[in-house]
């Protein structure tokens, strides 16, 4: 029996958030709201989202020996995440500078900090976590060589889920392990590069599948998502909600999908549940504080 439903390997950031009437253009200054500081980072977000849903979750990440690092450690523990893999030191904690407009859309600039010091050696040293985990999830706010090492350290029978954000071209070794690769439109286009993409998400999914992943999920915001594998492509409906803040919604989607796959759900079933989780998350402000419990998802 696995000790963990989900092991998340990824980033942990302090989110510095300012509300704005509109995001500034080049060379422009706009006034914003008071600054608020929240625990974030795609890896830490996914771990909290999964734990809040009831998954037995561990996080492998690196933070600085500073106030932001302590904020992140406390947030993980409060959510019920096992922090045995949360490493400290090497650089200041990563920071994300986030502006959010009245529609809930956001723009984010990330300073990786300690996230950039999460090394392949750190991954190898955490072999016990990998062997104890049913599903392993990663993102690209840590070095790509570290993500590649994650793939090499997967235990037999475990499943690897990757959200390639921020997007970049991926080596064949990493693509081949993805089950699924989870992308939005922008991420899909970056990974596909010069490939003839077309305008339909179904086309993106099929071309991405041909590049090696075992399965692909394309998130489409208010239009839901689609799940693609060798068995075909399935559309997943969205859940209509009044969006307040989209920060972290993709992280909650990925966490929910990864957890559900580990419980035996099909790709389409897991994506449908993840869409409900993501919809619940956008109805509240912030990232981790917006993530729903399983009971809140059921009531949506």
Tab-separated table of C-alpha atoms in Angstrom:
chain	number	residue	atom	x	y	z
A	1	UNK	CA	0.000	0.000	0.000
A	2	UNK	CA	1.232	3.473	-0.872
A	3	UNK	CA	1.826	5.914	1.965
A	4	UNK	CA	0.871	8.843	-0.302
A	5	UNK	CA	-1.847	9.307	-2.900
A	6	UNK	CA	0.181	12.134	-4.431
A	7	UNK	CA	3.764	13.369	-4.300
A	8	UNK	CA	4.157	16.868	-5.696
A	9	UNK	CA	7.634	17.897	-6.848
A	10	UNK	CA	7.812	21.579	-7.629
A	11	UNK	CA	7.948	25.187	-6.596
A	12	UNK	CA	7.029	27.006	-3.408
A	13	UNK	CA	6.668	30.791	-3.625
A	14	UNK	CA	5.402	33.695	-1.601
A	15	UNK	CA	2.674	35.367	-3.679
A	16	UNK	CA	2.809	39.169	-3.507
A	17	UNK	CA	-0.586	40.283	-4.807
A	18	UNK	CA	-1.855	43.711	-5.865
A	19	UNK	CA	-5.317	44.427	-7.261
A	20	UNK	CA	-5.411	46.814	-10.235
A	21	UNK	CA	-8.123	48.431	-12.315
A	22	UNK	CA	-6.154	47.384	-15.383
A	23	UNK	CA	-2.738	45.906	-15.949
A	24	UNK	CA	-0.062	48.392	-17.057
A	25	UNK	CA	1.308	48.569	-20.576
A	26	UNK	CA	4.986	48.993	-21.441
A	27	UNK	CA	6.487	51.983	-19.632
A	28	UNK	CA	3.241	52.676	-17.768
A	29	UNK	CA	2.613	52.997	-14.031
A	30	UNK	CA	-0.806	52.294	-12.494
A	31	UNK	CA	-1.995	52.507	-8.900
A	32	UNK	CA	-3.072	49.349	-7.132
A	33	UNK	CA	-4.505	48.088	-3.879
A	34	UNK	CA	-2.594	47.385	-0.681
A	35	UNK	CA	-0.068	44.583	-1.016
A	36	UNK	CA	-1.067	41.186	0.359
A	37	UNK	CA	1.268	38.214	0.865
A	38	UNK	CA	0.077	34.635	0.491
A	39	UNK	CA	1.679	31.177	0.284
A	40	UNK	CA	1.869	30.032	-3.354
A	41	UNK	CA	3.990	28.466	-6.068
A	42	UNK	CA	2.649	25.802	-8.406
A	43	UNK	CA	4.084	22.898	-6.438
A	44	UNK	CA	2.953	24.150	-3.033
A	45	UNK	CA	-0.443	25.065	-4.484
A	46	UNK	CA	-0.975	21.590	-5.901
A	47	UNK	CA	-0.008	19.954	-2.623
A	48	UNK	CA	-2.431	22.082	-0.606
A	49	UNK	CA	-5.233	21.607	-3.154
A	50	UNK	CA	-4.865	17.824	-3.073
A	51	UNK	CA	-4.635	17.643	0.717
A	52	UNK	CA	-7.715	19.804	1.107
A	53	UNK	CA	-9.637	17.365	-1.075
A	54	UNK	CA	-8.592	14.516	1.208
A	55	UNK	CA	-5.547	13.119	-0.604
A	56	UNK	CA	-2.587	11.856	1.414
A	57	UNK	CA	-0.034	14.289	0.028
A	58	UNK	CA	3.696	15.008	0.286
A	59	UNK	CA	5.686	17.908	-1.189
A	60	UNK	CA	9.278	17.858	-2.410
A	61	UNK	CA	10.397	21.485	-2.780
A	62	UNK	CA	12.972	24.001	-1.557
A	63	UNK	CA	12.464	27.303	0.272
A	64	UNK	CA	14.790	29.852	1.831
A	65	UNK	CA	15.618	30.188	5.511
A	66	UNK	CA	13.505	33.327	5.794
A	67	UNK	CA	10.057	34.619	6.725
A	68	UNK	CA	8.542	33.628	3.382
A	69	UNK	CA	9.908	30.109	3.793
A	70	UNK	CA	8.347	29.822	7.243
A	71	UNK	CA	5.030	31.084	5.843
A	72	UNK	CA	5.080	28.314	3.233
A	73	UNK	CA	6.041	25.605	5.711
A	74	UNK	CA	3.231	26.632	8.072
A	75	UNK	CA	0.692	26.669	5.216
A	76	UNK	CA	1.617	23.159	4.099
A	77	UNK	CA	1.346	21.782	7.602
A	78	UNK	CA	-1.964	23.535	8.196
A	79	UNK	CA	-3.392	21.892	5.061
A	80	UNK	CA	-2.243	18.454	6.183
A	81	UNK	CA	0.614	18.032	3.696
A	82	UNK	CA	3.590	15.916	4.805
A	83	UNK	CA	6.550	18.337	4.743
A	84	UNK	CA	9.325	15.758	5.161
A	85	UNK	CA	10.485	16.671	1.636
A	86	UNK	CA	10.402	20.456	2.102
A	87	UNK	CA	14.088	21.436	1.993
A	88	UNK	CA	15.416	24.707	3.442
A	89	UNK	CA	18.323	26.882	2.311
A	90	UNK	CA	20.443	27.621	-0.737
A	91	UNK	CA	18.761	30.894	-1.721
A	92	UNK	CA	15.909	33.172	-0.643
A	93	UNK	CA	12.402	31.780	-1.006
A	94	UNK	CA	10.909	32.212	-4.475
A	95	UNK	CA	8.517	35.110	-4.985
A	96	UNK	CA	5.638	35.631	-7.431
A	97	UNK	CA	4.545	39.201	-8.210
A	98	UNK	CA	0.843	39.038	-9.153
A	99	UNK	CA	-1.554	41.691	-10.428
A	100	UNK	CA	-5.269	40.884	-10.511
A	101	UNK	CA	-7.806	42.975	-12.444
A	102	UNK	CA	-11.542	43.358	-11.633
A	103	UNK	CA	-12.491	40.498	-13.988
A	104	UNK	CA	-10.294	38.093	-12.013
A	105	UNK	CA	-7.614	37.730	-14.699
A	106	UNK	CA	-4.034	37.849	-13.488
A	107	UNK	CA	-0.494	38.525	-14.680
A	108	UNK	CA	2.421	36.902	-12.856
A	109	UNK	CA	6.198	37.434	-12.738
A	110	UNK	CA	8.167	34.794	-10.816
A	111	UNK	CA	11.585	35.121	-9.130
A	112	UNK	CA	12.559	31.451	-8.679
A	113	UNK	CA	14.929	31.893	-5.729
A	114	UNK	CA	15.340	28.596	-3.877
A	115	UNK	CA	13.172	26.809	-6.457
A	116	UNK	CA	16.086	27.066	-8.871
A	117	UNK	CA	18.248	25.179	-6.370
A	118	UNK	CA	16.020	22.090	-6.247
A	119	UNK	CA	18.480	19.713	-7.897
A	120	UNK	CA	18.503	16.209	-9.392
A	121	UNK	CA	20.528	15.192	-6.340
A	122	UNK	CA	17.649	16.354	-4.106
A	123	UNK	CA	15.326	14.148	-6.132
A	124	UNK	CA	17.590	11.109	-5.832
A	125	UNK	CA	17.904	11.669	-2.088
A	126	UNK	CA	14.100	11.505	-1.799
A	127	UNK	CA	13.841	8.011	-3.298
A	128	UNK	CA	11.768	6.840	-0.350
A	129	UNK	CA	9.047	9.394	-1.165
A	130	UNK	CA	8.852	8.214	-4.766
A	131	UNK	CA	8.517	4.570	-3.796
A	132	UNK	CA	5.757	5.471	-1.334
A	133	UNK	CA	3.646	7.480	-3.816
A	134	UNK	CA	0.880	6.325	-6.139
A	135	UNK	CA	1.033	9.438	-8.386
A	136	UNK	CA	3.813	12.021	-8.864
A	137	UNK	CA	3.038	15.513	-10.166
A	138	UNK	CA	5.476	18.174	-11.385
A	139	UNK	CA	5.573	21.598	-13.068
A	140	UNK	CA	8.310	23.723	-14.647
A	141	UNK	CA	8.985	26.374	-11.989
A	142	UNK	CA	11.956	24.175	-11.020
A	143	UNK	CA	14.908	23.265	-13.300
A	144	UNK	CA	14.011	21.043	-16.252
A	145	UNK	CA	16.931	18.735	-15.408
A	146	UNK	CA	15.290	18.169	-12.021
A	147	UNK	CA	11.984	17.252	-13.671
A	148	UNK	CA	13.856	14.810	-15.909
A	149	UNK	CA	15.359	13.214	-12.796
A	150	UNK	CA	11.856	12.891	-11.333
A	151	UNK	CA	10.924	10.781	-14.364
A	152	UNK	CA	13.957	8.554	-13.833
A	153	UNK	CA	13.109	8.064	-10.152
A	154	UNK	CA	9.478	7.022	-10.621
A	155	UNK	CA	8.613	3.793	-8.855
A	156	UNK	CA	7.252	0.882	-10.922
A	157	UNK	CA	3.500	1.266	-11.304
A	158	UNK	CA	3.370	4.939	-10.313
A	159	UNK	CA	1.864	7.578	-12.597
A	160	UNK	CA	3.470	10.855	-13.674
A	161	UNK	CA	1.446	14.022	-14.263
A	162	UNK	CA	3.059	17.165	-15.684
A	163	UNK	CA	1.761	20.694	-16.084
A	164	UNK	CA	4.507	22.343	-18.200
A	165	UNK	CA	4.169	25.845	-16.787
A	166	UNK	CA	5.908	28.112	-17.503
A	167	UNK	CA	6.060	26.329	-20.875
A	168	UNK	CA	9.197	25.338	-22.746
A	169	UNK	CA	10.124	22.570	-25.194
A	170	UNK	CA	10.301	19.222	-23.417
A	171	UNK	CA	12.778	16.368	-23.949
A	172	UNK	CA	11.381	13.110	-25.314
A	173	UNK	CA	12.189	11.332	-22.048
A	174	UNK	CA	9.871	13.622	-20.089
A	175	UNK	CA	7.103	13.659	-22.695
A	176	UNK	CA	7.028	9.869	-22.844
A	177	UNK	CA	6.404	9.621	-19.093
A	178	UNK	CA	3.453	12.045	-18.985
A	179	UNK	CA	0.110	10.409	-18.213
A	180	UNK	CA	-1.288	12.969	-18.691
A	181	UNK	CA	0.448	16.105	-19.946
A	182	UNK	CA	-1.849	18.954	-18.821
A	183	UNK	CA	-1.706	22.153	-20.892
A	184	UNK	CA	-3.699	25.280	-21.640
A	185	UNK	CA	-3.738	26.853	-25.104
A	186	UNK	CA	-0.580	28.915	-24.572
A	187	UNK	CA	1.377	25.985	-23.156
A	188	UNK	CA	0.224	23.717	-25.983
A	189	UNK	CA	1.442	26.166	-28.633
A	190	UNK	CA	4.864	26.584	-27.014
A	191	UNK	CA	5.436	22.835	-26.748
A	192	UNK	CA	4.218	22.207	-30.281
A	193	UNK	CA	6.523	24.911	-31.625
A	194	UNK	CA	6.398	25.140	-35.392
A	195	UNK	CA	3.953	22.258	-35.763
A	196	UNK	CA	0.769	23.060	-37.677
A	197	UNK	CA	-1.450	23.628	-34.645
A	198	UNK	CA	-4.822	24.681	-36.078
A	199	UNK	CA	-7.637	26.393	-34.207
A	200	UNK	CA	-9.336	23.426	-32.558
A	201	UNK	CA	-8.178	22.082	-29.171
A	202	UNK	CA	-8.807	18.560	-30.445
A	203	UNK	CA	-6.090	19.186	-33.035
A	204	UNK	CA	-3.636	20.371	-30.374
A	205	UNK	CA	-4.321	17.283	-28.285
A	206	UNK	CA	-3.807	14.859	-31.176
A	207	UNK	CA	-0.556	16.497	-32.258
A	208	UNK	CA	0.698	16.534	-28.664
A	209	UNK	CA	-0.144	12.837	-28.292
A	210	UNK	CA	1.937	12.123	-31.376
A	211	UNK	CA	4.928	13.670	-29.587
A	212	UNK	CA	4.947	10.891	-26.992
A	213	UNK	CA	2.741	11.471	-23.909
A	214	UNK	CA	0.528	8.566	-22.892
A	215	UNK	CA	-2.375	10.987	-22.493
A	216	UNK	CA	-3.089	14.712	-22.778
A	217	UNK	CA	-5.532	17.066	-21.071
A	218	UNK	CA	-6.157	20.521	-22.533
A	219	UNK	CA	-7.760	23.054	-20.179
A	220	UNK	CA	-10.039	25.595	-21.855
A	221	UNK	CA	-11.059	27.931	-19.029
A	222	UNK	CA	-14.777	28.700	-19.148
A	223	UNK	CA	-15.136	26.207	-22.017
A	224	UNK	CA	-14.120	23.266	-19.825
A	225	UNK	CA	-11.415	20.846	-20.909
A	226	UNK	CA	-10.760	17.871	-23.128
A	227	UNK	CA	-9.057	14.570	-22.393
A	228	UNK	CA	-7.140	12.711	-25.102
A	229	UNK	CA	-5.550	9.274	-25.173
A	230	UNK	CA	-5.165	6.348	-27.550
A	231	UNK	CA	-8.865	5.633	-26.937
A	232	UNK	CA	-9.943	8.998	-28.371
A	233	UNK	CA	-10.739	12.583	-27.393
A	234	UNK	CA	-13.482	13.481	-24.906
A	235	UNK	CA	-14.835	16.974	-24.160
A	236	UNK	CA	-15.389	17.854	-20.505
A	237	UNK	CA	-18.027	20.479	-19.751
A	238	UNK	CA	-17.290	23.506	-17.605
A	239	UNK	CA	-19.186	24.466	-14.453
A	240	UNK	CA	-20.713	27.965	-14.746
A	241	UNK	CA	-19.577	30.202	-11.881
A	242	UNK	CA	-18.926	33.882	-11.267
A	243	UNK	CA	-15.127	34.132	-11.412
A	244	UNK	CA	-13.507	36.400	-8.829
A	245	UNK	CA	-9.813	35.439	-9.130
A	246	UNK	CA	-8.249	32.820	-11.415
A	247	UNK	CA	-4.965	32.644	-9.452
A	248	UNK	CA	-4.166	29.012	-8.684
A	249	UNK	CA	-7.149	27.578	-10.560
A	250	UNK	CA	-4.932	25.561	-12.894
A	251	UNK	CA	-2.980	24.194	-9.935
A	252	UNK	CA	-6.164	23.020	-8.218
A	253	UNK	CA	-7.302	21.398	-11.484
A	254	UNK	CA	-4.028	19.504	-11.862
A	255	UNK	CA	-3.994	18.370	-8.227
A	256	UNK	CA	-7.569	17.121	-8.365
A	257	UNK	CA	-7.010	15.285	-11.627
A	258	UNK	CA	-3.803	13.640	-10.404
A	259	UNK	CA	-5.462	12.486	-7.179
A	260	UNK	CA	-8.529	11.098	-8.942
A	261	UNK	CA	-6.391	9.166	-11.418
A	262	UNK	CA	-4.646	7.544	-8.478
A	263	UNK	CA	-7.978	6.377	-7.066
A	264	UNK	CA	-8.781	4.547	-10.293
A	265	UNK	CA	-10.916	7.104	-12.123
A	266	UNK	CA	-10.708	7.220	-15.905
A	267	UNK	CA	-9.017	10.203	-17.528
A	268	UNK	CA	-12.366	11.726	-18.533
A	269	UNK	CA	-13.857	11.175	-15.059
A	270	UNK	CA	-10.815	12.712	-13.377
A	271	UNK	CA	-10.874	15.712	-15.731
A	272	UNK	CA	-14.577	16.291	-15.074
A	273	UNK	CA	-13.986	16.286	-11.323
A	274	UNK	CA	-10.953	18.557	-11.741
A	275	UNK	CA	-13.082	21.020	-13.720
A	276	UNK	CA	-15.465	21.260	-10.760
A	277	UNK	CA	-12.558	21.844	-8.377
A	278	UNK	CA	-11.110	24.559	-10.616
A	279	UNK	CA	-14.517	26.224	-10.903
A	280	UNK	CA	-14.909	26.303	-7.128
A	281	UNK	CA	-11.436	27.806	-6.740
A	282	UNK	CA	-12.098	30.826	-8.984
A	283	UNK	CA	-15.078	31.916	-6.879
A	284	UNK	CA	-12.720	33.085	-4.106
A	285	UNK	CA	-9.745	35.393	-4.022
A	286	UNK	CA	-6.188	34.125	-3.660
A	287	UNK	CA	-4.571	30.809	-4.479
A	288	UNK	CA	-4.295	28.333	-1.620
A	289	UNK	CA	-7.010	29.976	0.457
A	290	UNK	CA	-9.412	29.533	-2.474
A	291	UNK	CA	-9.003	25.769	-2.805
A	292	UNK	CA	-12.161	23.819	-1.918
A	293	UNK	CA	-12.734	20.766	0.244
A	294	UNK	CA	-14.335	17.662	-1.260
A	295	UNK	CA	-17.600	18.618	0.460
A	296	UNK	CA	-17.563	22.074	-1.151
A	297	UNK	CA	-16.943	20.543	-4.573
A	298	UNK	CA	-19.854	18.149	-4.114
A	299	UNK	CA	-22.126	21.075	-3.208
A	300	UNK	CA	-21.150	23.152	-6.253
